[in-house]
Coordinates of C-alpha atoms and ligand atoms in Angstrom, one line a residue:
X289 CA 78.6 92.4 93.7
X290 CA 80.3 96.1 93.3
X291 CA 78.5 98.0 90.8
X292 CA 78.3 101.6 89.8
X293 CA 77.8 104.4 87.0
X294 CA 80.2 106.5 85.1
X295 CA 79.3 109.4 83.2
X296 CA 81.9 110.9 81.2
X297 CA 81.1 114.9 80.9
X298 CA 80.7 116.3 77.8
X299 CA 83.4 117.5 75.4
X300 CA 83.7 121.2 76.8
X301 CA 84.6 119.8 80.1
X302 CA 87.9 118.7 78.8
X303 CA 90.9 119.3 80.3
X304 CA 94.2 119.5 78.1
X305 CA 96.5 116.6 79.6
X306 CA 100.2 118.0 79.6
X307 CA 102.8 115.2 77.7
X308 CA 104.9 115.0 80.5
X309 CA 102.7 113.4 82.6
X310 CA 104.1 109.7 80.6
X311 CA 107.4 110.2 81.9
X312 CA 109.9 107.5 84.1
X313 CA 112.7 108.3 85.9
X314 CA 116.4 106.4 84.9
X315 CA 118.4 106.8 88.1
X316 CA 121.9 105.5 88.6
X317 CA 120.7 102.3 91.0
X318 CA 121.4 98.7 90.1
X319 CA 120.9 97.9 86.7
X320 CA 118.8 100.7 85.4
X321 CA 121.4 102.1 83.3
X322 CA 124.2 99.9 83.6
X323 CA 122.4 96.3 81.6
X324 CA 119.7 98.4 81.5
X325 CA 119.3 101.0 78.9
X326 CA 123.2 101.1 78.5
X327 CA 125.1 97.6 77.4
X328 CA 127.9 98.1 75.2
X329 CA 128.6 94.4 75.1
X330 CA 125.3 93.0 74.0
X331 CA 123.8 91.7 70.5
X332 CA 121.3 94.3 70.5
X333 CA 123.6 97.3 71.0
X334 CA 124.0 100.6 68.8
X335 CA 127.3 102.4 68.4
X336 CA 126.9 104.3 71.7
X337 CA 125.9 101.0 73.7
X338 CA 122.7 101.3 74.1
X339 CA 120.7 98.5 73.9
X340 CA 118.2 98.9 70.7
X341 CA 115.6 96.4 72.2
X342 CA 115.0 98.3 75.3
X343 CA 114.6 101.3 73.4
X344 CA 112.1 99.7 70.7
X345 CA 110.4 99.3 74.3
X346 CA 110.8 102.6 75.5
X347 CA 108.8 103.7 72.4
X348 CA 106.3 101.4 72.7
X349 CA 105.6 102.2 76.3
X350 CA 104.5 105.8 75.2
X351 CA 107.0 107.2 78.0
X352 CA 107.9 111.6 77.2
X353 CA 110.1 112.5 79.9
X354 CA 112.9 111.1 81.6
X355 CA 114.1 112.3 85.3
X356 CA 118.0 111.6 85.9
X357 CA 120.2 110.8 87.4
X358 CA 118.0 109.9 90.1
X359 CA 116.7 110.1 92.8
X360 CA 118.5 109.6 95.6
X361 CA 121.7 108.9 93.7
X362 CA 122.0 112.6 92.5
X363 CA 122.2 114.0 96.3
X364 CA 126.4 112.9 96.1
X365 CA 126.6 112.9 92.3
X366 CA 129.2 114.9 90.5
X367 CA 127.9 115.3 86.9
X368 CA 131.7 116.4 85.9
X369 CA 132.5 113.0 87.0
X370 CA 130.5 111.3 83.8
X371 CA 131.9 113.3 80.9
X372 CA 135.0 113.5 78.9
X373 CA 136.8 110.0 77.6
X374 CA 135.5 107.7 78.9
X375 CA 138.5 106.1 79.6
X376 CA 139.7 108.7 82.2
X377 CA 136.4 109.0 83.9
X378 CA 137.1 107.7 88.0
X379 CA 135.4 105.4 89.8
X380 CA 133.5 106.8 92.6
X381 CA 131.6 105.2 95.5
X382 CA 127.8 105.6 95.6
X383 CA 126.7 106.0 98.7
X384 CA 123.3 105.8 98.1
X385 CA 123.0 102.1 97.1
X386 CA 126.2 101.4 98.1
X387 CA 127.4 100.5 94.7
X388 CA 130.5 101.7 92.9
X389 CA 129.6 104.5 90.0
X390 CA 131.8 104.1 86.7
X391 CA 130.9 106.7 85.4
X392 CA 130.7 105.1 81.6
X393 CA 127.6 106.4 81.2
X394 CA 127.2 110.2 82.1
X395 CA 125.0 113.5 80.7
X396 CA 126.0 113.4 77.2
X397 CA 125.4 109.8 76.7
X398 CA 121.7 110.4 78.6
X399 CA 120.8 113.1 76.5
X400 CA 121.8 111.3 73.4
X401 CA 119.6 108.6 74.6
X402 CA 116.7 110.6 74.9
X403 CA 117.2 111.7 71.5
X404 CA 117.1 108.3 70.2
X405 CA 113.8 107.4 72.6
X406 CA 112.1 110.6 71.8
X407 CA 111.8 111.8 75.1
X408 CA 112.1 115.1 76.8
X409 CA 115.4 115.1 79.6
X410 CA 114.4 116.1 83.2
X411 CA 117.9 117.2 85.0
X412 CA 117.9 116.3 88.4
X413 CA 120.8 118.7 90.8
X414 CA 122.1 117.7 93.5
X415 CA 121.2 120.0 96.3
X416 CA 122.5 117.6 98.5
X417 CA 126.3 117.6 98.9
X418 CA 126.7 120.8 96.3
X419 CA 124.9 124.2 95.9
X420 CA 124.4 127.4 93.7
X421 CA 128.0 127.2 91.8
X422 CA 128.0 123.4 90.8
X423 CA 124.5 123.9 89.5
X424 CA 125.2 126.5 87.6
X425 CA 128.6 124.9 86.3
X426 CA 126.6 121.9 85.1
X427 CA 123.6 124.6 83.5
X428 CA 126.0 126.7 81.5
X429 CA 127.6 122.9 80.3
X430 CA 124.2 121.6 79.1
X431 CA 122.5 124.7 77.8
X432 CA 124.9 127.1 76.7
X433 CA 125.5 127.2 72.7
X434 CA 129.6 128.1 72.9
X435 CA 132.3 130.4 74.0
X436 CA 132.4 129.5 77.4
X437 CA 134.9 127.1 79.5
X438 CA 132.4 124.8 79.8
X439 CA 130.3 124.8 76.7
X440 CA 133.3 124.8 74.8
X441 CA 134.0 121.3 77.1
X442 CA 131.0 120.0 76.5
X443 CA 131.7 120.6 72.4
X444 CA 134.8 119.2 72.1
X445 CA 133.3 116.1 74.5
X446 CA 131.2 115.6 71.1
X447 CA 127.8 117.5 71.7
X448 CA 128.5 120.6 69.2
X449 CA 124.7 121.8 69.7
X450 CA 123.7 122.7 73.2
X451 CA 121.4 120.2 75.6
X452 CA 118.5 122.6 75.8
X453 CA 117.2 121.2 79.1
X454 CA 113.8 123.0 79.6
X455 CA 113.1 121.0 83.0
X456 CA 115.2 121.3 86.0
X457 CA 114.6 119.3 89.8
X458 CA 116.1 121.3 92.4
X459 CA 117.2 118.5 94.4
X460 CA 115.6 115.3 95.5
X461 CA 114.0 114.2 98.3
X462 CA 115.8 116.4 100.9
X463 CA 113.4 116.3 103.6
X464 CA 114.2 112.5 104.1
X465 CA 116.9 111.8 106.9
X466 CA 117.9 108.6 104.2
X467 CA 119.4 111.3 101.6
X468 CA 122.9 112.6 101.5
X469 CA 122.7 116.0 102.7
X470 CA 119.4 115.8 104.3
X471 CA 118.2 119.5 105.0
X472 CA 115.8 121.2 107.4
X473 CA 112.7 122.8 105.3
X474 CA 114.5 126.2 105.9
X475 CA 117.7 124.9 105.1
X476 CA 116.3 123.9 101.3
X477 CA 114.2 126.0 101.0
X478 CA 116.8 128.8 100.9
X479 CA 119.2 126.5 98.7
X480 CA 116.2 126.1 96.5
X481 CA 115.6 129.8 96.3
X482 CA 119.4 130.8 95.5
X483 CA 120.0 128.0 93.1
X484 CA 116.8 129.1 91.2
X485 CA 117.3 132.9 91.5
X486 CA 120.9 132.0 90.0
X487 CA 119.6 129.7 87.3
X488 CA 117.2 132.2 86.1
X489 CA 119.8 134.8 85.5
X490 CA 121.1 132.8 82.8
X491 CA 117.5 131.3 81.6
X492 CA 114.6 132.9 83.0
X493 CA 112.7 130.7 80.9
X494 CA 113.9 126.8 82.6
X495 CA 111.5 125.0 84.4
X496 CA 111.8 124.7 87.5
X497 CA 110.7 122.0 90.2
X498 CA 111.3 122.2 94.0
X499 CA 111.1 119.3 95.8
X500 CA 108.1 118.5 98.1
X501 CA 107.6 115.7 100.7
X502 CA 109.4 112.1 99.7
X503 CA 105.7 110.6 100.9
X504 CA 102.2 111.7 102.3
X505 CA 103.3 109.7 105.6
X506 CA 106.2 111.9 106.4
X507 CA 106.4 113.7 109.7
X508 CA 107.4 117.2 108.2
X509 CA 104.6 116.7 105.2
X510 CA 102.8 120.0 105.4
X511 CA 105.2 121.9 107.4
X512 CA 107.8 121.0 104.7
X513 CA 105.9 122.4 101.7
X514 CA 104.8 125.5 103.5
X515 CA 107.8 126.8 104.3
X516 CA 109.6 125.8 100.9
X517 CA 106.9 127.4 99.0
X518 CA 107.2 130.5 101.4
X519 CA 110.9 131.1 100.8
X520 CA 111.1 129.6 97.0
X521 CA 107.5 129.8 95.5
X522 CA 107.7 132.6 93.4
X523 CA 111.1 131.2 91.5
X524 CA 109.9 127.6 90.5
X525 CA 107.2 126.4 88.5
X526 CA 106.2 123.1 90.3
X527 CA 106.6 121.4 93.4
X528 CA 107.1 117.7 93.5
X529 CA 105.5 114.4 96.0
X530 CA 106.7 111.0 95.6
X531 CA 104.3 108.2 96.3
X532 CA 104.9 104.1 96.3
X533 CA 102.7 101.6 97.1
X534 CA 103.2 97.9 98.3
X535 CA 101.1 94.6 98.8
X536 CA 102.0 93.6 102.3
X537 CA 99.2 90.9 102.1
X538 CA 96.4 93.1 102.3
X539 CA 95.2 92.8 99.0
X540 CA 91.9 94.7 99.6
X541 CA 93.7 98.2 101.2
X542 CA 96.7 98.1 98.4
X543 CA 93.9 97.7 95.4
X544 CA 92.9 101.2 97.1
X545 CA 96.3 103.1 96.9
X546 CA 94.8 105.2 94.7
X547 CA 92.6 106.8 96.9
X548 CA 95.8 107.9 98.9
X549 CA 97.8 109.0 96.1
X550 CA 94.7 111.1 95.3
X551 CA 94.6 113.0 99.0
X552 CA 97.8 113.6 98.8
X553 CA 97.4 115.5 95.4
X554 CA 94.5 117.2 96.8
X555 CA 96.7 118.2 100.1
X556 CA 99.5 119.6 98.1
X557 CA 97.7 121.4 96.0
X558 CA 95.6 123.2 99.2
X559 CA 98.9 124.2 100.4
X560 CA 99.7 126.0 97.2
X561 CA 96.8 127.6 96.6
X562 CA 97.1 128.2 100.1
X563 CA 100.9 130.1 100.6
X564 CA 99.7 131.9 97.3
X565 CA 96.8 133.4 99.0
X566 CA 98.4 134.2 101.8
X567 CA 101.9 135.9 100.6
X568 CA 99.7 137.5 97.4
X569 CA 101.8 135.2 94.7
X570 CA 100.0 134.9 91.4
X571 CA 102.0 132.2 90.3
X572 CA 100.1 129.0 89.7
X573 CA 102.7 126.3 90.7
X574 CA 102.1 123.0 89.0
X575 CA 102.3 119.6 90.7
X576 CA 105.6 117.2 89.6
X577 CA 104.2 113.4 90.5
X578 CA 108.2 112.7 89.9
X579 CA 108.4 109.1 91.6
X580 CA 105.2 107.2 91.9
X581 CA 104.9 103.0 91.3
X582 CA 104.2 100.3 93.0
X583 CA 107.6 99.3 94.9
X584 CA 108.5 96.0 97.2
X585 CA 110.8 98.4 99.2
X586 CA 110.7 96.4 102.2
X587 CA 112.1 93.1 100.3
X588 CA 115.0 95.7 99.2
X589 CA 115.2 97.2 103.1
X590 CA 114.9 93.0 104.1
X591 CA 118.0 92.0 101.5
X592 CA 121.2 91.7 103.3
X593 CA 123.7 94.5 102.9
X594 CA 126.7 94.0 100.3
X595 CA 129.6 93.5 102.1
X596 CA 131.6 95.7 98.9
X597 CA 130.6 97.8 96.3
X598 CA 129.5 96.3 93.4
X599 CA 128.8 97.6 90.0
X600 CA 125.2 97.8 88.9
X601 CA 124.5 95.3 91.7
X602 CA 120.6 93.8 91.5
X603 CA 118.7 96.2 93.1
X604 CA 114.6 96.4 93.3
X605 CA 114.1 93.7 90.6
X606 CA 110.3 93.6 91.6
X607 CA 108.5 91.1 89.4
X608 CA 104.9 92.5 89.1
X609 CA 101.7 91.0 89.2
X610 CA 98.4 91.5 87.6
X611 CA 96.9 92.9 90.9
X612 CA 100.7 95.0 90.7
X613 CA 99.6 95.9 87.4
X614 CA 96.0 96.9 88.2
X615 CA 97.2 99.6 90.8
X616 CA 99.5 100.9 88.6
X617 CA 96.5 101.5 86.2
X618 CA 94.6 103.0 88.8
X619 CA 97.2 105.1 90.4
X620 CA 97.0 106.4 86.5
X621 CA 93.5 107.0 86.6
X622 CA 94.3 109.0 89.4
X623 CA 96.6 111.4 88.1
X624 CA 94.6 111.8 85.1
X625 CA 91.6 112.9 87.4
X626 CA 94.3 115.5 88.7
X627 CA 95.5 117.1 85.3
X628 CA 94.4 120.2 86.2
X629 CA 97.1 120.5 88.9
X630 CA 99.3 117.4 87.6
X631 CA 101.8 119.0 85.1
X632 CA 104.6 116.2 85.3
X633 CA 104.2 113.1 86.5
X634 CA 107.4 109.9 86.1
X635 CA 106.9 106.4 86.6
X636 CA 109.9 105.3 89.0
X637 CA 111.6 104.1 87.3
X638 CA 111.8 102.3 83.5
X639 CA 114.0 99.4 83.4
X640 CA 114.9 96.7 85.9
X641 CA 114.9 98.7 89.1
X642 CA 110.9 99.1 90.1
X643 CA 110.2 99.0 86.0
X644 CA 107.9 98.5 83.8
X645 CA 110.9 96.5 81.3
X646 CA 113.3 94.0 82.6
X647 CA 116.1 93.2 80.9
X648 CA 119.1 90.2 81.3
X649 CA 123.1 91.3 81.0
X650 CA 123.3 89.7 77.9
X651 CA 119.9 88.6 77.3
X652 CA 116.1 89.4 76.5
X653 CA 114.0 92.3 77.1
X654 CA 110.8 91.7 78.1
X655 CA 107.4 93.4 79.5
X656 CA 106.1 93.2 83.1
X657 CA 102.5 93.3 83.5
X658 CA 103.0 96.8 84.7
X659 CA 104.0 98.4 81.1
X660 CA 100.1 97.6 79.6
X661 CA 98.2 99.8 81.5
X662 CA 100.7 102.8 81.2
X663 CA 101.1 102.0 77.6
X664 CA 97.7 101.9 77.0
X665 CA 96.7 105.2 78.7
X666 CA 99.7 106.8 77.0
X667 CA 98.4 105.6 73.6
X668 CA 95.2 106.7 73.8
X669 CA 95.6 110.0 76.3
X670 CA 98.3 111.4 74.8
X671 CA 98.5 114.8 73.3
X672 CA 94.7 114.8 73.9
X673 CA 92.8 115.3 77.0
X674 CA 91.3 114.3 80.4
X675 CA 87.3 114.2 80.4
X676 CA 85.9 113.9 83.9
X677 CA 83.9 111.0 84.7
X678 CA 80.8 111.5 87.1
X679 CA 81.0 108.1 89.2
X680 CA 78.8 106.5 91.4
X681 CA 79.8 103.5 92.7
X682 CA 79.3 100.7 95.6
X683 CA 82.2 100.8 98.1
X684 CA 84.4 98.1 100.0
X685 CA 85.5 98.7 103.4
X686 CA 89.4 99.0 103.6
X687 CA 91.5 98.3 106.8
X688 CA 94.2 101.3 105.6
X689 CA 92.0 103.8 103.7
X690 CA 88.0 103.1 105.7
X691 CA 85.4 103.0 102.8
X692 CA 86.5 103.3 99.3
X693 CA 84.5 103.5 96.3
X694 CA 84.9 99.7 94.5
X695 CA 85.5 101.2 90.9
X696 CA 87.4 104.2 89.8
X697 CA 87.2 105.6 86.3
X698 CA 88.3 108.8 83.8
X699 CA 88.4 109.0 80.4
X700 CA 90.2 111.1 77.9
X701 CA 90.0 111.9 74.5
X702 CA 93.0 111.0 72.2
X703 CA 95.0 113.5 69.7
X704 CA 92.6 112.9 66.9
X705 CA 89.7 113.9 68.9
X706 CA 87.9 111.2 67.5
X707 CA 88.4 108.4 70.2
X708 CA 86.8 108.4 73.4
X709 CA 88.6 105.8 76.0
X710 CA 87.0 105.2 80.0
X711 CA 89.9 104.0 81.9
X712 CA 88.2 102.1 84.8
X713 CA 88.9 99.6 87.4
X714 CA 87.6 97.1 89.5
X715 CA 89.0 97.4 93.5
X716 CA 87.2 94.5 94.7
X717 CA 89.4 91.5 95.2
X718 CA 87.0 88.5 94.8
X719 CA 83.5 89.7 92.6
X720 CA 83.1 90.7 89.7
X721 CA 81.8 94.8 89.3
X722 CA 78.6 96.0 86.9
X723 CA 79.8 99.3 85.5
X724 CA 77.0 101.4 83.5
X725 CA 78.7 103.5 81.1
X726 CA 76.3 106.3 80.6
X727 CA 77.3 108.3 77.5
X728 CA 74.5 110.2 77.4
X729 CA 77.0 113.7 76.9
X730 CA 78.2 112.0 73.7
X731 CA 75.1 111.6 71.4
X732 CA 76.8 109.5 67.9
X733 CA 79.4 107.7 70.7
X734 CA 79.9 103.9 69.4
X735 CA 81.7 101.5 70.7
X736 CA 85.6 100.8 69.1
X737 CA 86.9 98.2 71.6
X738 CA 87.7 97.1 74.8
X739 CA 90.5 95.4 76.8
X740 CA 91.2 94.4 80.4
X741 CA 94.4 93.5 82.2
X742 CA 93.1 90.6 84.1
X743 CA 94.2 87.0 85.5
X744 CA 92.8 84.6 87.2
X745 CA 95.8 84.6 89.8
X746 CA 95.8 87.9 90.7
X747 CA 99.8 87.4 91.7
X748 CA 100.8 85.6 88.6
X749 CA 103.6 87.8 86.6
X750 CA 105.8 87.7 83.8
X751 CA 109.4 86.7 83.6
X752 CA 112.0 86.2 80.8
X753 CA 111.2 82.5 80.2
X754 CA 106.9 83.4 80.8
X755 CA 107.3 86.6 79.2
X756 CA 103.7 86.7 78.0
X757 CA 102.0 85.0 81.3
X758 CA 99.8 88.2 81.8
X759 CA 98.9 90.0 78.7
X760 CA 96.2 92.7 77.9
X761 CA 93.0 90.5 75.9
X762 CA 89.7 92.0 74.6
X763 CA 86.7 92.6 76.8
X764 CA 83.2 91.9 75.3
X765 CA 81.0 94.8 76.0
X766 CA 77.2 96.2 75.5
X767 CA 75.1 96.2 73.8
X768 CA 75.1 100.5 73.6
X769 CA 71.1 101.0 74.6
X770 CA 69.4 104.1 75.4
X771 CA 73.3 105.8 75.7
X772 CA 74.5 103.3 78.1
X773 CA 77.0 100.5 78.0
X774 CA 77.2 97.6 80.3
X775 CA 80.9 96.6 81.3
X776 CA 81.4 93.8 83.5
X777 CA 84.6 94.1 85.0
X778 CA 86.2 91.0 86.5
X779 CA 87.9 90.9 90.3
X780 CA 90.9 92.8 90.4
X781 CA 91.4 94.3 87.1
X782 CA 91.9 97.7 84.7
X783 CA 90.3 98.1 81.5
X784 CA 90.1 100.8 78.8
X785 CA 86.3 100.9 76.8
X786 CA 87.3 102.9 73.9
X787 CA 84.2 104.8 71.7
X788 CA 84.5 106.4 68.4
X789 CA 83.2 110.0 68.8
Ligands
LIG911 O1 113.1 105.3 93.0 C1 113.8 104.8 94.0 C2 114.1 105.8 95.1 O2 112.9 106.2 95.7 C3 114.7 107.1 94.6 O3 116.1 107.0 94.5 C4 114.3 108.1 95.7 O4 114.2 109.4 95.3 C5 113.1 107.5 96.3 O5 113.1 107.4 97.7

């Protein structure tokens, strides 16, 4: 039986957890925004079409920033193309997910959205087909108050008050030979530099991220980062890695992704602190965890091309499962043992396309198992902070990853300062783990309550008709003796002990 002890550190150790490590990403691919977030036609819609149910949902996931327009859509995008009447906006061909782009929904409707959510916008440019002038076309558009051909376009498009957008991507995914425009790490990381140098002559202030490796398994991971950071370092403010995980029916090495995602954050950041020592930058570059889920890309690579373009065809539709949803709480756990270098961290993406809400044209919202545990750790992390844990724990022997420790667990202190919640999970696919929660650093700690994410068929899910099949339920803990808690943890799931401090 896997068993171990976690001793949360004591209150001074905390580290302040920045909001935007809740955010998703909304790109334009199959019914994320189209049916998605954005359905003019259906009961639930507002005045601007957006459906009201998905955003009640977007709330209640706890989600603070939103990346857009994608992903690997943005690389050919021309944000001109999605503004103005609507009625005069052209068709275009997307040649990303070879799907045809309206264009009905466009920058002002997306930052109007993320009014209505609550949630900070995170611009993506495309570095891919366009460069310095385009970026700075669409900056003086969004941000600037008036007076200008552009801000005065944007005004009489409807948006009077400027976009503010704090936090801009400079491009996405460019080292991958799959995206439009595909660039040699010199190649970016000059465009990188000049769009950047240019931005900051009319902001100095934006937020910049460059973009890192598209995955730790890339051939030019490394390399790629070095030489970005060399050349466009000391203009950004963070540098991002994408990271997705996948069953492929080894149950044992996917309940371990974590551990991956974790070396990965760990590599980056060496290399940062790395090119800083080296070129004498004092800069402190933040990491931007900008895509990271669990994603079925090789159903999507396996499903037969369209033989047109269709509109917001079904794209990446993954129906998760508790074990889905389980490493999704731990790939959580493990960026909230990185806040010290994670600054920004999206969810890829938030509805229908590899989401945590699912929606039908027409029809019901509804939750997939992967929404709990990044609602939960939202609600109780957020605009709080990250207390290390000091685990000790039995290990399982993984065919990807060797030797992994069999639970995982952080914990964080909410806004109030007067909860405590240990995120933990159990990695081991068949036994149920003992965890000791020694809370001997918090003297007065009692325990609140306690939930797991759990089923006993690790692959069952939820759909529209089962929309409830896996649900979070309450875990029965303790007694709390001599500062220690006894959690038992069944096989494959996530749970959150939370302690009033
Ligand atoms: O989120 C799906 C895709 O994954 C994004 O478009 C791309 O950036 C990444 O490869």
């Amino acid at each position: 039986m896997p068993s171990g002890s976690a001793r949360p550190a004591a209150a001074s150790s905390a580290i302040p957890l920045d909001r935007r490590m809740f955010g998703a990403l909304v790109e334009h691919m199959g019914r994320s925004v189209y049916s998605g977030i954005f359905e003019p036609d259906h009961p639930a819609a507002d005045a601007d079409g957006f459906r009201t149910d998905v955003l009640d949902l977007v709330r209640e996931l706890g989600v603070t920033t939103i990346r857009y327009p994608g992903g690997n859509f943005v690389s050919a995008y021309r944000w001109e193309d999605g503004v103005g009447p609507v009625e005069r906006r052209p068709a275009r061909l997307d040649l990303a997910w070879h799907s045809l782009e309206p264009n009905q929904f466009g920058l002002d409707e997306f930052v109007r959205w993320t009014r209505r959510a609550g949630v900070e916008p995170m611009l993506a440019l495309n570095l891919g087909t366009r460069g310095v002038a385009e970026a700075l076309e669409l900056l003086e558009y969004a941000n600037h108050p008036g007076g200008s051909a552009l801000s005065d376009l944007r005004i009489r498009n409807g948006a009077a008050e400027p976009h503010d957008i704090r936090l801009w991507c400079l491009g996405n995914e460019l080292d991958g030979p799959w995206q439009v425009g595909h660039k040699t790490a010199a190649e970016y990381g000059r465009l990188a530099a000049e769009t950047a140098r240019a931005m900051r002559r009319f902001d100095p202030s934006l937020e910049l991220v460059l973009s890192g490796s598209s995955g730790l398994a890339m051939p030019t991971f490394g390399a790629w980062e070095t030489t970005i950071l060399e050349v466009a370092g000391d203009l950004v403010d963070h540098i991002s890695l994408h990271a997705y995980y996948e069953d492929d029916g080894d149950l044992r090495s996917f309940l371990a992704s974590a551990v991956d995602l974790e070396r990965f954050i760990e590599r980056v950041a060496a290399i940062v602190d790395d090119v800083a020592e080296r070129t004498g930058s004092r800069k402190r570059i933040g990491l931007s965890v900008d895509e990271w889920n669990v994603w079925y890309l090789s159903r999507l690579q396996a499903q037969p091309p369209s033989d047109g373009w269709p509109v917001a065809p079904r794209l990446s539709e993954d129906a998760y499962s508790a074990a889905d949803a389980v490493v999704v709480g731990s790939l959580l756990i493990a960026l909230l043992k990185h806040a010290d270098r994670v600054r920004c961290a999206c969810m890829a993406q938030l509805v229908n396309v590899i989401a945590p809400i699912r929606t039908e044209p027409g029809g019901r919202a509804w939750r997939q198992t992967t929404f709990y545990p990044f609602a939960l750790t939202s609600a109780n992390a957020l605009g709080g902070s990250v207390v290390p844990v000091k685990l000790e724990a039995s290990t399982v022997t993984t065919a990807r990853y060797g030797d992994v420790p069999a639970l995982d667990a952080v914990a964080a202190l909410d806004a109030t300062g007067a909860i405590l919640s240990v995120f933990a999970v159990n990695r081991h696919e068949l036994e149920e783990a003992q965890l000791d929660l020694d809370l001997r650093e918090w003297p007065g700690a009692t325990p609140h309550d306690a939930t797991v994410l759990w089923d006993p068929d690790p692959r069952a899910r939820n759909t529209e008709m089962a929309p409830r099949r896996v649900v979070p339920r309450p875990l029965a803990v303790g007694p709390l003796e001599d500062g220690r808690l006894r959690v038992a943890l069944p096989p494959v799931s996530w749970a959150v002990v939370r302690l009033r401090v």
